[in-house]
Tab-separated table of C-alpha atoms and ligand atoms in Angstrom:
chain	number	residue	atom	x	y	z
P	1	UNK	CA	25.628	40.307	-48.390
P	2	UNK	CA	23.163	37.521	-48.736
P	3	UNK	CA	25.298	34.194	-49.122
P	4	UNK	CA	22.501	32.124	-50.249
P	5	UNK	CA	22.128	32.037	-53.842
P	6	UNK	CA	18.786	30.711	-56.030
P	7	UNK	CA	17.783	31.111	-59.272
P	8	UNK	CA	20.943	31.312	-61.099
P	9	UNK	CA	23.579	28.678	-61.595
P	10	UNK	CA	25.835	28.486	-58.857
P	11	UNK	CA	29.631	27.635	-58.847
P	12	UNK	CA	32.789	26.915	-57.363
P	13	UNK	CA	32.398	28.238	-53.036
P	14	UNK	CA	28.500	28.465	-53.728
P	15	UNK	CA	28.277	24.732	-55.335
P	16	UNK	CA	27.598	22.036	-53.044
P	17	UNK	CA	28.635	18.368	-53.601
P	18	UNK	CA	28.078	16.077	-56.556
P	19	UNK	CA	31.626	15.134	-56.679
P	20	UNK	CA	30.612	11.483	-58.237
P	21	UNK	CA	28.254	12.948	-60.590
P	22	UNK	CA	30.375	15.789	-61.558
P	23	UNK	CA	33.587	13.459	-62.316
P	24	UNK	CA	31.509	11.052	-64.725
P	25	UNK	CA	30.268	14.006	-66.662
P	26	UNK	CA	33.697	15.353	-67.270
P	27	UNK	CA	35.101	11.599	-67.884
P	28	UNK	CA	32.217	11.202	-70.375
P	29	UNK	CA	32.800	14.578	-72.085
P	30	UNK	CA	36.911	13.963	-72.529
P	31	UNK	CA	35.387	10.480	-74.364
P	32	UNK	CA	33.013	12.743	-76.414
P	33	UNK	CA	29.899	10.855	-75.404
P	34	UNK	CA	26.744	12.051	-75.756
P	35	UNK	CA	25.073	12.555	-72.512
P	36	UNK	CA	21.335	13.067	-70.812
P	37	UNK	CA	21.300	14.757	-67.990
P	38	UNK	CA	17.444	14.404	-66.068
P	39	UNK	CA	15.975	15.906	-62.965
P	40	UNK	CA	13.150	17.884	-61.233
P	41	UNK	CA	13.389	21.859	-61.648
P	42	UNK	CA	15.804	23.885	-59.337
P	43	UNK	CA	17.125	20.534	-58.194
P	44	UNK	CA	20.588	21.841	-59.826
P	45	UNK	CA	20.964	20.206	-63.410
P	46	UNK	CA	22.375	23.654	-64.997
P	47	UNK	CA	24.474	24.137	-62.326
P	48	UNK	CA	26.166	20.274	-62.315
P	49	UNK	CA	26.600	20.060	-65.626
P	50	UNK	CA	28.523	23.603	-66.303
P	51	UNK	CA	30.136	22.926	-62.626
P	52	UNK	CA	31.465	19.879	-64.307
P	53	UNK	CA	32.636	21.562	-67.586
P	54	UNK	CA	34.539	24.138	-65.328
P	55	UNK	CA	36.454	20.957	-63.642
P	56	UNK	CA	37.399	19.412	-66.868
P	57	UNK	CA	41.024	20.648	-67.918
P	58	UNK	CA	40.951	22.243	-71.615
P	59	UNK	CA	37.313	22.033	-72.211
P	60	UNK	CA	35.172	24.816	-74.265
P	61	UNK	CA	31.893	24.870	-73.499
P	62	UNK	CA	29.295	26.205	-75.819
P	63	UNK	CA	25.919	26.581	-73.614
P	64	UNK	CA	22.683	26.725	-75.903
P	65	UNK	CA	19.139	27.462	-73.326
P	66	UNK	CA	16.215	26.124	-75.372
P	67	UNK	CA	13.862	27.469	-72.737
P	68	UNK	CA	11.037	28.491	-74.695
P	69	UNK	CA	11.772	28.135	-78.339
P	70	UNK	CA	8.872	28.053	-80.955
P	71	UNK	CA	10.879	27.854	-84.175
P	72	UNK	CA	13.328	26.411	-86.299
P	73	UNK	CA	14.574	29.773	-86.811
P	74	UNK	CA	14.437	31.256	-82.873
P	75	UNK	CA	16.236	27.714	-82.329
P	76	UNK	CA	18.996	28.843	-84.843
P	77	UNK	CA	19.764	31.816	-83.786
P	78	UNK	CA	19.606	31.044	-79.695
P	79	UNK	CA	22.925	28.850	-81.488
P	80	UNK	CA	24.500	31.465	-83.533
P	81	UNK	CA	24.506	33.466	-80.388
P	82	UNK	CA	25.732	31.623	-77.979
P	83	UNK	CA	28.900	30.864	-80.650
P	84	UNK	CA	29.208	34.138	-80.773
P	85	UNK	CA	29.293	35.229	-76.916
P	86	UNK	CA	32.061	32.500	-77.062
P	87	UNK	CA	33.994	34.095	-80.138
P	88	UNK	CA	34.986	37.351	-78.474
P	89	UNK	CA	38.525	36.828	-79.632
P	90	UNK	CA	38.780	39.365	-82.089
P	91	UNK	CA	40.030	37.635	-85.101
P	92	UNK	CA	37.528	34.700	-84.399
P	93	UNK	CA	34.875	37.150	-84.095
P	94	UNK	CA	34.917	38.851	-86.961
P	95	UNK	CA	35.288	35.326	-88.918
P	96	UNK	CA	31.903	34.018	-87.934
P	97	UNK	CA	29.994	37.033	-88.480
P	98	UNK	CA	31.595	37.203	-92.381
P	99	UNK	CA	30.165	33.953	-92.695
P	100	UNK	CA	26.795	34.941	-91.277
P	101	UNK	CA	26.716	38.312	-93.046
P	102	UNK	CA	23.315	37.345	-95.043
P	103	UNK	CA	21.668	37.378	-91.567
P	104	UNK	CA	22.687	41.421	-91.395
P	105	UNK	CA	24.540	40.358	-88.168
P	106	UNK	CA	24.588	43.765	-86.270
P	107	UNK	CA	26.468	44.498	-82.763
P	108	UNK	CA	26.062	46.449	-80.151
P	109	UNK	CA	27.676	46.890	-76.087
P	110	UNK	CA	25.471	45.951	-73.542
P	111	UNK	CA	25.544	48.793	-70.825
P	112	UNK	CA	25.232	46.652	-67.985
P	113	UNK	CA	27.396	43.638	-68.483
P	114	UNK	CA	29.871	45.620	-71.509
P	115	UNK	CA	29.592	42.518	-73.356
P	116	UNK	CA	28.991	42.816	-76.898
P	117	UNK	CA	25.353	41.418	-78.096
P	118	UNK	CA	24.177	40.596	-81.579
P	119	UNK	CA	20.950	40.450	-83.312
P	120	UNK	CA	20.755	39.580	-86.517
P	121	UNK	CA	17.902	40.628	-89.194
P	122	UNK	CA	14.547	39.433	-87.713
P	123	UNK	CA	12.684	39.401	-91.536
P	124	UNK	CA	14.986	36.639	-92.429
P	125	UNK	CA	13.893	33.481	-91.212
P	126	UNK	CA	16.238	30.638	-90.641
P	127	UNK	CA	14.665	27.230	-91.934
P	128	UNK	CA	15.736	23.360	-90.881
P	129	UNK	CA	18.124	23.671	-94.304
P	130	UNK	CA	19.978	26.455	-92.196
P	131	UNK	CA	20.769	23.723	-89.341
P	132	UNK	CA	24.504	21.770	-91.354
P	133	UNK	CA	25.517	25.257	-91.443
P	134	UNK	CA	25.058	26.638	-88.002
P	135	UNK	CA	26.765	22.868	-86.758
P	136	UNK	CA	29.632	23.700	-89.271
P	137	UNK	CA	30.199	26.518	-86.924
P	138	UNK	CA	29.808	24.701	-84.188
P	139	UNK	CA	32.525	22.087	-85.542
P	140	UNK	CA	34.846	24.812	-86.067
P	141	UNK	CA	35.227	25.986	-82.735
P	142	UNK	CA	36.312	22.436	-81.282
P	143	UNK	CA	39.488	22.752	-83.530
P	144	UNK	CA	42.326	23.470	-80.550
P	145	UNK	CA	39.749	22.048	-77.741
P	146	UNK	CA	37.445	19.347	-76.722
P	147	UNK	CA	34.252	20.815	-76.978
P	148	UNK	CA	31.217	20.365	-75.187
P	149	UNK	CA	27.916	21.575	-76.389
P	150	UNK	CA	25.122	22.096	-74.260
P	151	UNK	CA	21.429	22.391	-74.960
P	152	UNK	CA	19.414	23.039	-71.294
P	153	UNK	CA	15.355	22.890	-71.341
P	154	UNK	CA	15.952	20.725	-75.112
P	155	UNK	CA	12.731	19.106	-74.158
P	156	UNK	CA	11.141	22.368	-75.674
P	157	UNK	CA	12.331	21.408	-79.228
P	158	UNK	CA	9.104	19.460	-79.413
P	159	UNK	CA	7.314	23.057	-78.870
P	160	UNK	CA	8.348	23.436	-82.682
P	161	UNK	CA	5.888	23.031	-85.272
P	162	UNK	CA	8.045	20.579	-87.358
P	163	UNK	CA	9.683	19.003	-84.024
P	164	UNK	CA	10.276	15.079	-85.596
P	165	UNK	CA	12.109	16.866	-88.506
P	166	UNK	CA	14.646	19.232	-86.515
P	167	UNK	CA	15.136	16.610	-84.544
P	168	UNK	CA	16.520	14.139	-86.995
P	169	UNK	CA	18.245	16.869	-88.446
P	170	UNK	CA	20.009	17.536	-85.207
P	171	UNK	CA	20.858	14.052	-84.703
P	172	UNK	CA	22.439	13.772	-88.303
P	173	UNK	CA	24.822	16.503	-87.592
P	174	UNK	CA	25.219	15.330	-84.213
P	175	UNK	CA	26.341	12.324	-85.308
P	176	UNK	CA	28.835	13.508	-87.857
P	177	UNK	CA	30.480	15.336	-84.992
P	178	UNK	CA	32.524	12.326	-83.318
P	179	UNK	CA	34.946	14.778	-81.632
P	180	UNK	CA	32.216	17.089	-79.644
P	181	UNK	CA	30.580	16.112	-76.738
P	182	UNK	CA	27.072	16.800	-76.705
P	183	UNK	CA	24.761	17.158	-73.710
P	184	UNK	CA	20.824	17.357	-73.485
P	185	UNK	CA	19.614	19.118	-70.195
P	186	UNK	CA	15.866	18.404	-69.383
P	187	UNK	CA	13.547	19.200	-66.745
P	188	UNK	CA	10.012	17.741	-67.756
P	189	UNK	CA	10.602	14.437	-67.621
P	190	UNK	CA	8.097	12.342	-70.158
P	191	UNK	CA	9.065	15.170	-72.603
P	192	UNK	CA	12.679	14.370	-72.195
P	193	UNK	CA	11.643	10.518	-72.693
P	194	UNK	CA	9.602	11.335	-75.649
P	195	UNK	CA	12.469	12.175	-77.571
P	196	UNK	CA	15.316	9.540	-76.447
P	197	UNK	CA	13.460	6.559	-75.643
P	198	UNK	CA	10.286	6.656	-78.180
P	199	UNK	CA	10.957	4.109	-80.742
P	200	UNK	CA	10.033	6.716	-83.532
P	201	UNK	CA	11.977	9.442	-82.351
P	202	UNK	CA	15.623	10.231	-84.385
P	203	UNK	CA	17.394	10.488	-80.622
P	204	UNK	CA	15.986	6.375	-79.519
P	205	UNK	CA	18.870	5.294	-77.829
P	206	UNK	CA	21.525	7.669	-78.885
P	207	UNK	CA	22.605	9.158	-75.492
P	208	UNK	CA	23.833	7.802	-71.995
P	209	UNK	CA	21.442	9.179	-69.480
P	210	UNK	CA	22.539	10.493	-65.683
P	211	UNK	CA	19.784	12.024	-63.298
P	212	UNK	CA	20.403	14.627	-61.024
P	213	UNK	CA	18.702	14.231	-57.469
P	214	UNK	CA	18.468	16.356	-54.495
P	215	UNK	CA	21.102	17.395	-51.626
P	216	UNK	CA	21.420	14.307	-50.027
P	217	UNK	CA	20.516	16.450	-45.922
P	218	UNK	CA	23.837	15.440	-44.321
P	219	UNK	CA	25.697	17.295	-46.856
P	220	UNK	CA	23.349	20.077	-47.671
P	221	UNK	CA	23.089	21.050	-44.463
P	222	UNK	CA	26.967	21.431	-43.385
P	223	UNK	CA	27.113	23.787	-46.450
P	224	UNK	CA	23.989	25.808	-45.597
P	225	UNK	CA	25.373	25.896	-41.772
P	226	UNK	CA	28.652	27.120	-42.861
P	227	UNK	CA	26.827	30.001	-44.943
P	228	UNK	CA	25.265	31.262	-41.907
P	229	UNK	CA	28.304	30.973	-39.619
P	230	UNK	CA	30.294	33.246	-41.844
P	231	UNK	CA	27.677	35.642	-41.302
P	232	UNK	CA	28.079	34.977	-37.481
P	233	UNK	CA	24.491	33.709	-36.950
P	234	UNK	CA	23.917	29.962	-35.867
P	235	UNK	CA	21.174	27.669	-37.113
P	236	UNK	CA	19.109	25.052	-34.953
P	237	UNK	CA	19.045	22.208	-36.521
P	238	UNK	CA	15.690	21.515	-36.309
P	239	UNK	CA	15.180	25.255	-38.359
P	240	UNK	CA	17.250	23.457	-41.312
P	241	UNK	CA	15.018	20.374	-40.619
P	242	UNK	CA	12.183	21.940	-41.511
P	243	UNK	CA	13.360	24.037	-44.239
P	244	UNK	CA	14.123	20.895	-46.156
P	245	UNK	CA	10.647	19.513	-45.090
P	246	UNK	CA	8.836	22.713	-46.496
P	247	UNK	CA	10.869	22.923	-49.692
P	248	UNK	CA	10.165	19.136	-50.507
P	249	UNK	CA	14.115	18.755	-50.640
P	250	UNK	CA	14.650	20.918	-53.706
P	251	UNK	CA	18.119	22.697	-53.577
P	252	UNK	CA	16.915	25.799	-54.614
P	253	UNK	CA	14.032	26.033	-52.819
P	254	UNK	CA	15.711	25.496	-49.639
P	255	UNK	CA	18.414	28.355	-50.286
P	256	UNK	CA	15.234	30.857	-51.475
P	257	UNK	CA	14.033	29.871	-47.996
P	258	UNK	CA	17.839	30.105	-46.246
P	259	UNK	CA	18.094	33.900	-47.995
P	260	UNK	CA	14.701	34.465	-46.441
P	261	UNK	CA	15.966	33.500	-42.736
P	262	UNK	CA	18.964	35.366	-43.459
P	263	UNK	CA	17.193	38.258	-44.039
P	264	UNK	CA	15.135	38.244	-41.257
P	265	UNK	CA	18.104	37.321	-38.916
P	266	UNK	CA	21.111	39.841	-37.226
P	267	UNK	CA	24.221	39.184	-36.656
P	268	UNK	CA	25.406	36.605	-33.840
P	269	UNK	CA	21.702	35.676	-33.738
P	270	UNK	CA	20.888	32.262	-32.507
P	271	UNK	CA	18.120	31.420	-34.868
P	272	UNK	CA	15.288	29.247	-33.665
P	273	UNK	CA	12.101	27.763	-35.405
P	274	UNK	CA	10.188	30.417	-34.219
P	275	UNK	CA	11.964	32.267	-37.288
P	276	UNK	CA	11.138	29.947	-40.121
P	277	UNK	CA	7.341	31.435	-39.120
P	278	UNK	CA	8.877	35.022	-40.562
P	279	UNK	CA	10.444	33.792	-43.206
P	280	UNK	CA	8.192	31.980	-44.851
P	281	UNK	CA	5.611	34.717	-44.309
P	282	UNK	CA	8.628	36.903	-46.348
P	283	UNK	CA	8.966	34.475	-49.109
P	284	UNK	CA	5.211	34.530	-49.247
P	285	UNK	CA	4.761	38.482	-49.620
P	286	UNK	CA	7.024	38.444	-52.485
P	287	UNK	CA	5.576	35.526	-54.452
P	288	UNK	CA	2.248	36.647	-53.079
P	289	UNK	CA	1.226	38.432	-57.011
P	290	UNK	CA	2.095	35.418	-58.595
P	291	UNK	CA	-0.229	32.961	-56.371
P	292	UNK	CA	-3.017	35.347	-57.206
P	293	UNK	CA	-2.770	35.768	-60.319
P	294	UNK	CA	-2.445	31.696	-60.492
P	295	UNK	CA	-5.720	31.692	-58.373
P	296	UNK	CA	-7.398	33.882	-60.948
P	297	UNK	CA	-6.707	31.190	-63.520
P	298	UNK	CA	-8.843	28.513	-61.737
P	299	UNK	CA	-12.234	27.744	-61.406
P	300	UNK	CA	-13.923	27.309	-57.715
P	301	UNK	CA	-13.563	23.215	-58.896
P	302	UNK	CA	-9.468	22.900	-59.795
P	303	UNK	CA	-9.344	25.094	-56.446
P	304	UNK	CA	-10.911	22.816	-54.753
P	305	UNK	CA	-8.887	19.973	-56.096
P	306	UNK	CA	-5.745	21.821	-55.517
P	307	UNK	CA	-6.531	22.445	-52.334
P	308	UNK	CA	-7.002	19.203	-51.390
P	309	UNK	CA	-3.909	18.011	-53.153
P	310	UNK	CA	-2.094	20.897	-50.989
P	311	UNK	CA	-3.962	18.960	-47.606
P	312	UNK	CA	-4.097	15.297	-48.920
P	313	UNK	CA	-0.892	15.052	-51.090
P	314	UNK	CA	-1.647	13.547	-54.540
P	315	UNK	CA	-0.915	10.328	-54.875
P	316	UNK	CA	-4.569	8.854	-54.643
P	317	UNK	CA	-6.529	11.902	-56.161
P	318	UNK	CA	-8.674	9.207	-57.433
P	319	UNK	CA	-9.959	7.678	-54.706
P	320	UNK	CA	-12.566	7.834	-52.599
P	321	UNK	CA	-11.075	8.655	-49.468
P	322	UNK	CA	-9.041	11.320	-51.288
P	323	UNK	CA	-12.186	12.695	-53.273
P	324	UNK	CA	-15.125	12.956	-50.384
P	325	UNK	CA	-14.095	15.024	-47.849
P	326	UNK	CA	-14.248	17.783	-51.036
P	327	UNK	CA	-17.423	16.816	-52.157
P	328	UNK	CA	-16.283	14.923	-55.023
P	329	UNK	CA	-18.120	11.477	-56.425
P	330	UNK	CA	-17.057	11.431	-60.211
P	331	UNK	CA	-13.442	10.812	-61.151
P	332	UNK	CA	-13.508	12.414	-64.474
P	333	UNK	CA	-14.157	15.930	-62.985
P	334	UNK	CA	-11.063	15.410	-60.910
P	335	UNK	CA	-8.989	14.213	-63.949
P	336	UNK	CA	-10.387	17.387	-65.506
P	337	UNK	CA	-8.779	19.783	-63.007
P	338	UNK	CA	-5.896	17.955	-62.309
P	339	UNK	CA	-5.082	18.472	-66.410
P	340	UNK	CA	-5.720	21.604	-66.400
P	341	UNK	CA	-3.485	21.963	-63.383
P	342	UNK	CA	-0.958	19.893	-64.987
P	343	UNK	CA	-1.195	21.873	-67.905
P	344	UNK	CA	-0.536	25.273	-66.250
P	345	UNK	CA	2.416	23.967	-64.883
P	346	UNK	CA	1.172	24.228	-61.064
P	347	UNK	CA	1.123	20.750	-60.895
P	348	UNK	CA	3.683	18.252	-62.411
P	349	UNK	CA	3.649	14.395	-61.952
P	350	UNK	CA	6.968	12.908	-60.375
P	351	UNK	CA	7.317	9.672	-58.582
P	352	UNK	CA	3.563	8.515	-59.240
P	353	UNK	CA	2.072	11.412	-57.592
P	354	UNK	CA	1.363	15.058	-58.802
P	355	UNK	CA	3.041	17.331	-57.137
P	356	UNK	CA	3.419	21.146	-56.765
P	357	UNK	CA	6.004	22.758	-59.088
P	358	UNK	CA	6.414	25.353	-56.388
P	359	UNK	CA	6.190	24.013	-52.460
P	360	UNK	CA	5.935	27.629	-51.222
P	361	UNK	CA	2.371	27.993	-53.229
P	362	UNK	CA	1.693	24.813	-51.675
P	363	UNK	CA	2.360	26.068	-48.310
P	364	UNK	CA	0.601	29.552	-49.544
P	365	UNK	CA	-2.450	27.550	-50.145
P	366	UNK	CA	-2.425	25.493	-47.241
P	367	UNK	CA	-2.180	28.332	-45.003
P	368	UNK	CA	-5.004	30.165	-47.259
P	369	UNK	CA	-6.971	28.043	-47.751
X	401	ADP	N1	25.210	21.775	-56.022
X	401	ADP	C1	24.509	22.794	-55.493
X	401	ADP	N2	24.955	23.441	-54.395
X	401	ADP	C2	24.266	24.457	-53.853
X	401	ADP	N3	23.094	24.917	-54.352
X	401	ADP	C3	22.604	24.319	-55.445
X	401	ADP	C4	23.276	23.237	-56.073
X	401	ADP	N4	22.558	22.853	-57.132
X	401	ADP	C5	21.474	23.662	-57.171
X	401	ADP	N5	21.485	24.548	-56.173
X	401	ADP	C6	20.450	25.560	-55.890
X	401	ADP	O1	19.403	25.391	-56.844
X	401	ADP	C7	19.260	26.566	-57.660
X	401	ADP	C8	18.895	26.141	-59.062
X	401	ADP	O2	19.985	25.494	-59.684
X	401	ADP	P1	19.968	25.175	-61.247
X	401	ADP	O3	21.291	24.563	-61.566
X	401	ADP	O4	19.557	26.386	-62.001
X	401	ADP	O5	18.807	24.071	-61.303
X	401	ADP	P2	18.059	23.431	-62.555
X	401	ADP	O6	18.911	23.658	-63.766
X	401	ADP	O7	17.911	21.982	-62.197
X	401	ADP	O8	16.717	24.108	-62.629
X	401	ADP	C9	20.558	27.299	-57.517
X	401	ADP	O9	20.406	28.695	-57.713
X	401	ADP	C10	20.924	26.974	-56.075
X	401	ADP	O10	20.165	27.765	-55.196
X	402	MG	MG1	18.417	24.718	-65.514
């Protein structure tokens, strides 16, 4: 079996490191602090935090993904249903859905994981007055334990129509629960600073902030090297060199690219850089659908642009030196693409420069293009 794991959270054998980071999170949550927790996408912010709620003696954890919410009420209920995968004890249970029986609470068995699922009546929508009593559920499960709440992707609260107001809702029940730990999980980072540093916003200054960086290589690497020798195949180092190189650092990219090499790789193989070659070009033919259909989205002019920044990097996309060699003389049609790019979420901006959300399109395009 394929021991490199991406795009889920990984724990215990599979989790790698962070033994500072993870120790303050779990001191902070025994304290019931409220905490931040910052960082690029796949760097591993899901993963530390609920890593660190597994280390923490006599902790409950109530996970909440925002991902994607548009409402008030689709914010509710991602809540109501998260309590209730928690409350499978029996007694418990049937408790919480008595007290939510005006949403016609209805259950079924999922056939894959036998875990029972609940939807509740989609004509009723839940409004901001419906937010004290979902947290008075919330309250009640931290009666025997600490409890630790956590909302991942909670920049997308400001997706919701009346954002400013949910929020300071939130905040006021968040506040009246001095026992619970809360803990805000965000990946975009000026959304994340929107809400806990802007001077308007209900959450200024409410929350001790930790960010979560990459692998440092030293580390990383012994852990990735250990994955392959238990499959009996041996890395050069200059193959895991590279692999960090190409996946700009980011934890998950670099095990996407590891389970590629794997893949590619026998038994008591001694894998060389010649490899990486195929396993990029594998990673590539299964993303390939997604690049194109990306590609359709753009005009010959944000190609261009992204192109370049693919060539160039983007930390001067404004100058000239960056904008000539592309035919480029006025800024503004540069700023143009690069928001558009920005705002299709192929681009973000980290460390002053934009960036590619995904390094393999990068390479994709640099090899394309
Ligand atoms: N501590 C870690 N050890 C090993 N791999 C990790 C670690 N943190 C993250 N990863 C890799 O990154 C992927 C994404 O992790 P995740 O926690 O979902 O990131 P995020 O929440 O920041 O998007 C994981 O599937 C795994 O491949
Ligand atoms: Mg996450």
């Amino acid at each position: 079996m394929n021991p490199f794991k991406y795009g889920m959270v990984v724990s215990g054998k599979d989790f790698c490191g962070r033994k500072a980071l993870l120790k303050q999170i779990c001191d902070h949550i025994i304290s019931s602090q409220r905490l931040v927790i910052l960082g690029e996408r796949r760097v591993g912010k899901t993963s530390a935090v609920c890593e660190a709620v597994n280390r923490c003696k006599n902790v409950r954890l109530l996970y909440v993904d925002l991902l994607g919410i548009k409402s008030v009420d689709g914010m509710c209920r991602r809540i109501l249903k998260a309590i209730i995968v928690q409350e499978q004890k029996k007694g418990w249970f049937e408790k919480i859905l008595k007290t939510l029986a005006h949403l016609r609470p209805s259950i079924s068995v999922d056939p894959i994981t036998s875990l029972p699922t609940v939807s509740f009546d989609s004509s009723i929508e839940l409004k901001a007055d419906s937010i004290p009593e979902v947290f008075n559920l919330i309250e009640s499960l931290g009666k025997k334990q600490i409890l630790v709440v956590v909302f991942d992707e909670f920049q997308d609260i400001l997706n919701l129509a009346d954002a400013h107001e949910a929020l300071a809702l939130l905040r006021g029940e968040i506040q009246f629960q001095g026992k619970t730990s809360f803990i805000f999980v965000g990946s975009i980072r000026h959304k994340m600073e929107e809400i806990f540093t802007n001077h308007d916003s209900p959450f200024f200054k409410s929350a001790i902030t930790f960010m979560v960086d990459t692998l440092p290589y030293k580390e990383f690497s012994e852990f990735l090297n250990n994955k392959f020798s238990q499959g009996h195949r041996k890395v050069d180092d200059k193959v895991l060199e590279k692999a960090f190189q190409i996946a700009e650092n980011i934890p998950g990219d670099i095990q996407q690219l590891c389970g590629a090499i794997w893949e590619i790789t026998a038994e008591k193989e001694m894998i060389s850089i010649d490899k990486l070659k195929n396993a990029i070009e594998l990673v590539f033919a299964r993303e390939q659908k997604s690049y194109e259909s990306y590609i359709r989205l753009l005009t010959n002019i944000q190609l261009k642009v992204l192109t370049a920044i693919a060539k160039e990097g983007g930390s001067q996309v404004f100058s000239a030196a960056f904008m000539k060699p592309s035919g480029f003389t006025n800024p503004s049609t540069v700023r143009r693409a690069v928001n558009r790019l920005l705002q299709l979420n192929i681009l973000f901006k980290g460390g002053g420069e934009y960036r590619f959300v995904n390094p393999f399109f990068r390479a994709w395009i640099m090899y394309h293009g």
